[in-house]
Coordinates of N, CA, C and O in Angstrom, one line a residue:
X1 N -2.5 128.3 -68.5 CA -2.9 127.0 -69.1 C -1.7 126.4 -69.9 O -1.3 127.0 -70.8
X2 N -1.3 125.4 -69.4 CA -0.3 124.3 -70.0 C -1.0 123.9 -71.4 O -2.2 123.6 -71.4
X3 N -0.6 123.9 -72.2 CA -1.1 123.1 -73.9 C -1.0 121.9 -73.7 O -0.1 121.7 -72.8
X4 N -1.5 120.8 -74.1 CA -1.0 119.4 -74.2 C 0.1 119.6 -75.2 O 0.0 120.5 -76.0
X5 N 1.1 118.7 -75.1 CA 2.4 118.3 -76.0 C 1.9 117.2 -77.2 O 2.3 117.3 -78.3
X6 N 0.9 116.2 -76.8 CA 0.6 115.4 -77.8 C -0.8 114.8 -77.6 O -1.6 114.4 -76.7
X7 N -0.8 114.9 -79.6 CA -2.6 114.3 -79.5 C -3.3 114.1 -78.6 O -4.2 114.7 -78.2
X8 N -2.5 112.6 -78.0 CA -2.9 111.5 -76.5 C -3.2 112.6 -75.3 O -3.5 112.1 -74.2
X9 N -3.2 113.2 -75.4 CA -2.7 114.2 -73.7 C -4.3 115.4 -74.3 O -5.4 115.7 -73.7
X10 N -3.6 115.9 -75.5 CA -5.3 117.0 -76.0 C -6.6 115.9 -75.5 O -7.6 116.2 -74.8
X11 N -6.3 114.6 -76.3 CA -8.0 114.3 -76.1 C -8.2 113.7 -75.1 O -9.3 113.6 -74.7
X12 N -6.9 113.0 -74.4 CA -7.2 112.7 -72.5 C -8.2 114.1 -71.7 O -9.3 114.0 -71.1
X13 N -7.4 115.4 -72.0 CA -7.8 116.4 -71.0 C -8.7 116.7 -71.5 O -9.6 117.1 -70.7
X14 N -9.0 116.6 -73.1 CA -11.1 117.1 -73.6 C -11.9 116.0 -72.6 O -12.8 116.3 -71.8
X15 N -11.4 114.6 -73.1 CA -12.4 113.9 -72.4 C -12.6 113.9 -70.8 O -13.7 113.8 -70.4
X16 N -11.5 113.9 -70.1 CA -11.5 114.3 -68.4 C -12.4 115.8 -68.0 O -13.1 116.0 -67.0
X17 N -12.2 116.7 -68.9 CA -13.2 117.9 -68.3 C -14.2 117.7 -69.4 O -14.6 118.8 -69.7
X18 N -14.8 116.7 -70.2 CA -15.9 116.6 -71.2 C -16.5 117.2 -71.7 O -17.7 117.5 -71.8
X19 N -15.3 117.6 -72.3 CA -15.0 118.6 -73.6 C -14.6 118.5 -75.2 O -14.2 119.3 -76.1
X20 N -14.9 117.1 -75.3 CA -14.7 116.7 -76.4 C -15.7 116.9 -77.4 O -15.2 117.0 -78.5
X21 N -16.9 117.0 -77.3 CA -17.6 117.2 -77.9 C -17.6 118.7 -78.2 O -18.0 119.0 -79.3
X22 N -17.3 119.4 -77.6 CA -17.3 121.0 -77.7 C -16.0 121.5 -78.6 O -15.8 122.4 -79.3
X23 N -15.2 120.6 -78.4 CA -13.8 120.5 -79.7 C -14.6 120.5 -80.8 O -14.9 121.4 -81.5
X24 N -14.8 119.2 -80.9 CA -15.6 118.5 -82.5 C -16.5 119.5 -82.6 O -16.4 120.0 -83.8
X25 N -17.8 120.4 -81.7 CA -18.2 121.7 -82.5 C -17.0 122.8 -83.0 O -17.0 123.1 -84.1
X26 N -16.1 123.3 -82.2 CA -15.3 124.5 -82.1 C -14.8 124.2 -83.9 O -14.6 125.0 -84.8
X27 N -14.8 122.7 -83.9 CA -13.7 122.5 -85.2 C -15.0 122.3 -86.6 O -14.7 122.3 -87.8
X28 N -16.0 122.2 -86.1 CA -17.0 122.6 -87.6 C -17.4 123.8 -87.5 O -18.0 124.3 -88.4
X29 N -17.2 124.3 -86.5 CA -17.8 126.1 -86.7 C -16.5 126.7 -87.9 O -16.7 126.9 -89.1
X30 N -15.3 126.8 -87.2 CA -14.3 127.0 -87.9 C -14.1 126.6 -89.5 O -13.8 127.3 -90.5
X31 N -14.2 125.1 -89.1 CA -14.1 125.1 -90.9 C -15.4 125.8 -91.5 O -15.0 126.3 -92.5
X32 N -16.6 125.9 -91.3 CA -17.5 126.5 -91.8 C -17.2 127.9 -92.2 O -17.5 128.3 -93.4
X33 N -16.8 128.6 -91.5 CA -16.3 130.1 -91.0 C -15.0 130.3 -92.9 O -14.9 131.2 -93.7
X34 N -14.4 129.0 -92.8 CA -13.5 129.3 -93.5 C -13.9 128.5 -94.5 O -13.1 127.6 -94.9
X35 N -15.5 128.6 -95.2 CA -15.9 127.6 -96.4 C -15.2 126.3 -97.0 O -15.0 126.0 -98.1
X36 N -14.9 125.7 -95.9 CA -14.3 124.1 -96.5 C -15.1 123.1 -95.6 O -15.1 122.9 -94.4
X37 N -15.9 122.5 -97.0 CA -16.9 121.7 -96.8 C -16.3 119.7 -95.7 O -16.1 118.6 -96.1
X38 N -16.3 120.3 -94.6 CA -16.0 118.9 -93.3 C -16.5 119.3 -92.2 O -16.1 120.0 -91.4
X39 N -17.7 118.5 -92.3 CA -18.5 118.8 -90.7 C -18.3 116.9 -90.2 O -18.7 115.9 -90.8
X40 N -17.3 116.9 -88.7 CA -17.5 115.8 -88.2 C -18.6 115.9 -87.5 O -19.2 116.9 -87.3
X41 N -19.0 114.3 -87.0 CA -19.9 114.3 -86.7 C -19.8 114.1 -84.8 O -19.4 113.0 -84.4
X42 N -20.1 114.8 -84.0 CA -20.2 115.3 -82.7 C -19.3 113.7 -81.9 O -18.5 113.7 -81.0
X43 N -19.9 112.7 -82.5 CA -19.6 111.6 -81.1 C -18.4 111.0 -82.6 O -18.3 109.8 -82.6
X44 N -18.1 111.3 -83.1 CA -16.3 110.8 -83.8 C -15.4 110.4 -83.0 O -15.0 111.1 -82.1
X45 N -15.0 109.4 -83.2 CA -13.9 108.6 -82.2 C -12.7 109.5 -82.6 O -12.3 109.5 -83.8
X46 N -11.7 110.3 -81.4 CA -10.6 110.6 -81.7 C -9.4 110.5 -82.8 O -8.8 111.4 -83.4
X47 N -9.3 109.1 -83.0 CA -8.7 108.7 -84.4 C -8.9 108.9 -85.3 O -7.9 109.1 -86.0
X48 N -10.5 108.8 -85.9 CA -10.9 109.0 -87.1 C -10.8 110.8 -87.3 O -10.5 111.3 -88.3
X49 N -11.2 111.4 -86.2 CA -10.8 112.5 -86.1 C -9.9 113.2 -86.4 O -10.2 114.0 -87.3
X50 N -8.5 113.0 -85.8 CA -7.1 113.2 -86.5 C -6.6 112.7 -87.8 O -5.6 113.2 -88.4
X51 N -7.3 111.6 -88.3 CA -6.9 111.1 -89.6 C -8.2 112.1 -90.7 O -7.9 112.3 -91.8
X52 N -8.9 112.3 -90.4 CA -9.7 112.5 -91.4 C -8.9 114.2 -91.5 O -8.3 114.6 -92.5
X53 N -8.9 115.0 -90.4 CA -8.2 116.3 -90.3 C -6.6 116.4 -91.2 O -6.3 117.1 -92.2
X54 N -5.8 115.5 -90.4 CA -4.9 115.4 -91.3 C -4.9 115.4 -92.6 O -4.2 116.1 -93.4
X55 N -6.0 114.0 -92.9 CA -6.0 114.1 -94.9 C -6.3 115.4 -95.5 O -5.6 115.7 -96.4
X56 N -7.3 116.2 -95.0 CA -7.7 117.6 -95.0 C -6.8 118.4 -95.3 O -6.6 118.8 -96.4
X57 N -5.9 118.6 -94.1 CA -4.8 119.7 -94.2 C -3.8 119.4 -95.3 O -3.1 120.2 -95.8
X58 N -3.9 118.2 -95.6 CA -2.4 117.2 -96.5 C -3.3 118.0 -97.9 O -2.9 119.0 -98.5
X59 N -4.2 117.7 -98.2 CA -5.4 118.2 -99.2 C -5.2 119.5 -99.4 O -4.8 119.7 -100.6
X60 N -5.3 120.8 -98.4 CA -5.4 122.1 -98.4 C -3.8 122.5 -98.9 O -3.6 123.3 -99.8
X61 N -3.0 121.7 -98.4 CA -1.8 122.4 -98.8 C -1.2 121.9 -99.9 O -0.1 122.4 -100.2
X62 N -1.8 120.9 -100.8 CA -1.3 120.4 -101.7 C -2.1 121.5 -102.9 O -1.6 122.3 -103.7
X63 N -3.4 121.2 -102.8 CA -4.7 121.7 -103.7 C -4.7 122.9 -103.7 O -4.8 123.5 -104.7
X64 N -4.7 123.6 -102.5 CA -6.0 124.6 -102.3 C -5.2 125.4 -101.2 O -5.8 125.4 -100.1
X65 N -4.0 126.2 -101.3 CA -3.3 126.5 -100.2 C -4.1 127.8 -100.0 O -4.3 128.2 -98.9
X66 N -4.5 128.5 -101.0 CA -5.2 129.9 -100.3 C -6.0 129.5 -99.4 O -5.9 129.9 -98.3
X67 N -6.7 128.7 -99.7 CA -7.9 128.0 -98.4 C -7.3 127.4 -97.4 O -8.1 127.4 -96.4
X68 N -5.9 126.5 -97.0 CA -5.2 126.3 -96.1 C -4.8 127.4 -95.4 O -4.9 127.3 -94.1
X69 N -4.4 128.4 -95.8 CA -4.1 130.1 -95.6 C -5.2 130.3 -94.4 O -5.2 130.2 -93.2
X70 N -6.1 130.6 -95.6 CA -7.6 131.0 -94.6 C -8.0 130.0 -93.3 O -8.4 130.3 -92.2
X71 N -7.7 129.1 -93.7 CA -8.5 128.3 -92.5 C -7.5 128.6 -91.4 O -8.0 128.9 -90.3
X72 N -6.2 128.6 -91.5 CA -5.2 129.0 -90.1 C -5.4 130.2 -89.7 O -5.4 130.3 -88.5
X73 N -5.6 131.4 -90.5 CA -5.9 132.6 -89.9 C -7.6 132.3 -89.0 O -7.7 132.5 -87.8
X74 N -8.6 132.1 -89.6 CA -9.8 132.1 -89.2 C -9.6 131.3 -87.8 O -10.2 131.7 -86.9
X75 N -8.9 130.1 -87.6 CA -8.5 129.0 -86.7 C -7.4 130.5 -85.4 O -7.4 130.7 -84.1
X76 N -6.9 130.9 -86.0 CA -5.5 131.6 -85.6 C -4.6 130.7 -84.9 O -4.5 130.5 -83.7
X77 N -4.0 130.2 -85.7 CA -3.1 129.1 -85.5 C -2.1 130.3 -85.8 O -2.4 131.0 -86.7
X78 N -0.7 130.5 -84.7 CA 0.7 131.3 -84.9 C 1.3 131.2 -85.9 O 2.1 130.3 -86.3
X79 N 1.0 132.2 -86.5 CA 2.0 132.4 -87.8 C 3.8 132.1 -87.4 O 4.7 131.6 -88.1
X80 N 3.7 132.5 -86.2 CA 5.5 131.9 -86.2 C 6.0 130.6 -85.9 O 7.0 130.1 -86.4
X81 N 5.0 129.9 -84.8 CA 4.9 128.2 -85.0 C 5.2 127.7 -86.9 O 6.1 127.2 -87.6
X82 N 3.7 128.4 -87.2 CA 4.0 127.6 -88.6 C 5.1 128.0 -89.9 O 5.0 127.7 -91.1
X83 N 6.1 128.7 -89.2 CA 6.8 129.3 -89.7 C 8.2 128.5 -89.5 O 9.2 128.6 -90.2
X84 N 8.1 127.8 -88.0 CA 9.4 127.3 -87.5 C 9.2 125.6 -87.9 O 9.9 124.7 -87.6
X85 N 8.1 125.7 -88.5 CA 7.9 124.2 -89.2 C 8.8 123.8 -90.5 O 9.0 124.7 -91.3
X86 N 9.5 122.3 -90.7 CA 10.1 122.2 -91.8 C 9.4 121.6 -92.8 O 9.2 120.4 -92.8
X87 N 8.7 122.6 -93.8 CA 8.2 122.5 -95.0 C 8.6 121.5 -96.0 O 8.1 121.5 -97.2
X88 N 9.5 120.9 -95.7 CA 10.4 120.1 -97.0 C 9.4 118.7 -97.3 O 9.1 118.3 -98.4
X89 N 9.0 118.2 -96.0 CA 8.2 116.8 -96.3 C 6.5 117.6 -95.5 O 6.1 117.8 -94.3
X90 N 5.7 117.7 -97.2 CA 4.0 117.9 -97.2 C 3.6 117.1 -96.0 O 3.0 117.7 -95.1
X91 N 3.7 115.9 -95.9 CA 3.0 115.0 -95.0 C 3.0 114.8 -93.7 O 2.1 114.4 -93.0
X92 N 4.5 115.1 -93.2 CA 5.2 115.3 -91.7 C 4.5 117.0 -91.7 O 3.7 117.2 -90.8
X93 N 4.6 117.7 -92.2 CA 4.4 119.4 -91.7 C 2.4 119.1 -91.9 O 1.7 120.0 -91.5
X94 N 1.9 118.2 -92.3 CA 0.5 118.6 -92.6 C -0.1 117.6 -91.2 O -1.2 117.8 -90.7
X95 N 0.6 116.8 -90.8 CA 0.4 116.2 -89.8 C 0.9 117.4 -88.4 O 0.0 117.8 -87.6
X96 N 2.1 117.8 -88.5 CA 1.9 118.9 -87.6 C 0.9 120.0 -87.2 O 0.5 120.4 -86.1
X97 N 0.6 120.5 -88.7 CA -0.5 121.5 -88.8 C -1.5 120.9 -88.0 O -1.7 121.5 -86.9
X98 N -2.1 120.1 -88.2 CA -3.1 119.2 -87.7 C -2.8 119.0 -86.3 O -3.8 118.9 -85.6
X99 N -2.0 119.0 -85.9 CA -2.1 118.9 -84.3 C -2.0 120.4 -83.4 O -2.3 120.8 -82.3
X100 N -1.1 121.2 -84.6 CA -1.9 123.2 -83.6 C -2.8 123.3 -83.9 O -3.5 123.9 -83.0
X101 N -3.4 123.1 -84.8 CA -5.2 123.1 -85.1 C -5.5 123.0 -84.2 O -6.2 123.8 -83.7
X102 N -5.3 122.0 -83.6 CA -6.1 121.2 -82.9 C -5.7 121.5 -81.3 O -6.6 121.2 -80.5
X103 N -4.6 122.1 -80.7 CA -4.2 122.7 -79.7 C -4.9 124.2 -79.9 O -5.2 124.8 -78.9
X104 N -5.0 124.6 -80.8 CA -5.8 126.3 -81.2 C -7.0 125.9 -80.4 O -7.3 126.3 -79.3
X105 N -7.7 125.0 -81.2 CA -9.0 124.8 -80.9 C -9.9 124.6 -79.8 O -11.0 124.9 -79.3
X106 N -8.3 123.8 -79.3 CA -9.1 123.2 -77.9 C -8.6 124.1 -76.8 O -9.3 124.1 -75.8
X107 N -7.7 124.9 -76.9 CA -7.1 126.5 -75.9 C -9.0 127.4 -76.2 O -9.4 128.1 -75.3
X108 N -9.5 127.2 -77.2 CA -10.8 128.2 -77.1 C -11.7 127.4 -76.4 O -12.5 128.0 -75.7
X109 N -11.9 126.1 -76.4 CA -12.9 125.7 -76.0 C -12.7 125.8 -74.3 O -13.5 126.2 -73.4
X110 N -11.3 125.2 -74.1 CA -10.9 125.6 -72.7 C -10.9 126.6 -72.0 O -11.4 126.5 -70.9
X111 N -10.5 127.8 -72.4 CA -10.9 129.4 -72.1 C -12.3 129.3 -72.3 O -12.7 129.2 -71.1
X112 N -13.2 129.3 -72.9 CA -14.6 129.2 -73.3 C -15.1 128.9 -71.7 O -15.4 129.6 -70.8
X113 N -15.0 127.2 -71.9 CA -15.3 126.8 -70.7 C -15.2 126.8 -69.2 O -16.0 126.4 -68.4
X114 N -13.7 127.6 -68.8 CA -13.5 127.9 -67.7 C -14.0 129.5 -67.1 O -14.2 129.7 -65.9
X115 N -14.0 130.4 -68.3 CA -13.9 131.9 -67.9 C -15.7 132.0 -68.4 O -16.1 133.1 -68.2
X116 N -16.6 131.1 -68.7 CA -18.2 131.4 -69.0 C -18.8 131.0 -68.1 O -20.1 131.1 -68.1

């Protein structure tokens, strides 16, 4: 399985195998899993999707990094990705965060889907 490289390309290929909605679950189970209170709502338009996630992650790592912690391990987002990230600007690295989330998530729904 190839990853998408960007946003545009993750939610092209959710929506071409119509799998977008099974993201938007994968990604409230998870945050549930890791007690941080954001359930989107199933038919969320893409955009609002990434912006609301982002403010989140910008949130967790500013506020509440043990709970940013938790949610990447519970998510298993690569500790060495997020390791080869430049931490210096919160907002560029929480925008990144936000998009392996979101490549994590959608690699389970895709395996999910192809191997069940």
């Amino acid at each position: 399985m190839a990853l998408p490289v960007t946003f545009e390309d993750l939610i092209a290929e959710a929506n071409n195998l119509k799998l977008y909605q099974k993201l938007v679950q994968q990604l409230n189970k998870d945050f549930l899993y890791a007690n941080i209170d954001l359930d989107f709502d199933e038919d969320i338009l893409a955009t609002s999707l990434k912006l609301i996630l982002h403010e989140t992650v910008y949130k967790l790592i500013q506020e509440k990094f043990t709970d940013y912690l938790n949610l990447l391990y519970i998510i298993d987002v690569s500790e060495d990705t997020i390791r080869q990230l430049d931490g210096s600007d919160t907002l560029q690295l929480s925008e990144q965060v936000t998009f392996l989330i979101l490549q994590r998530e959608w690699q389970k729904v895709w395996f999910r889907n192809k191997y069940s």
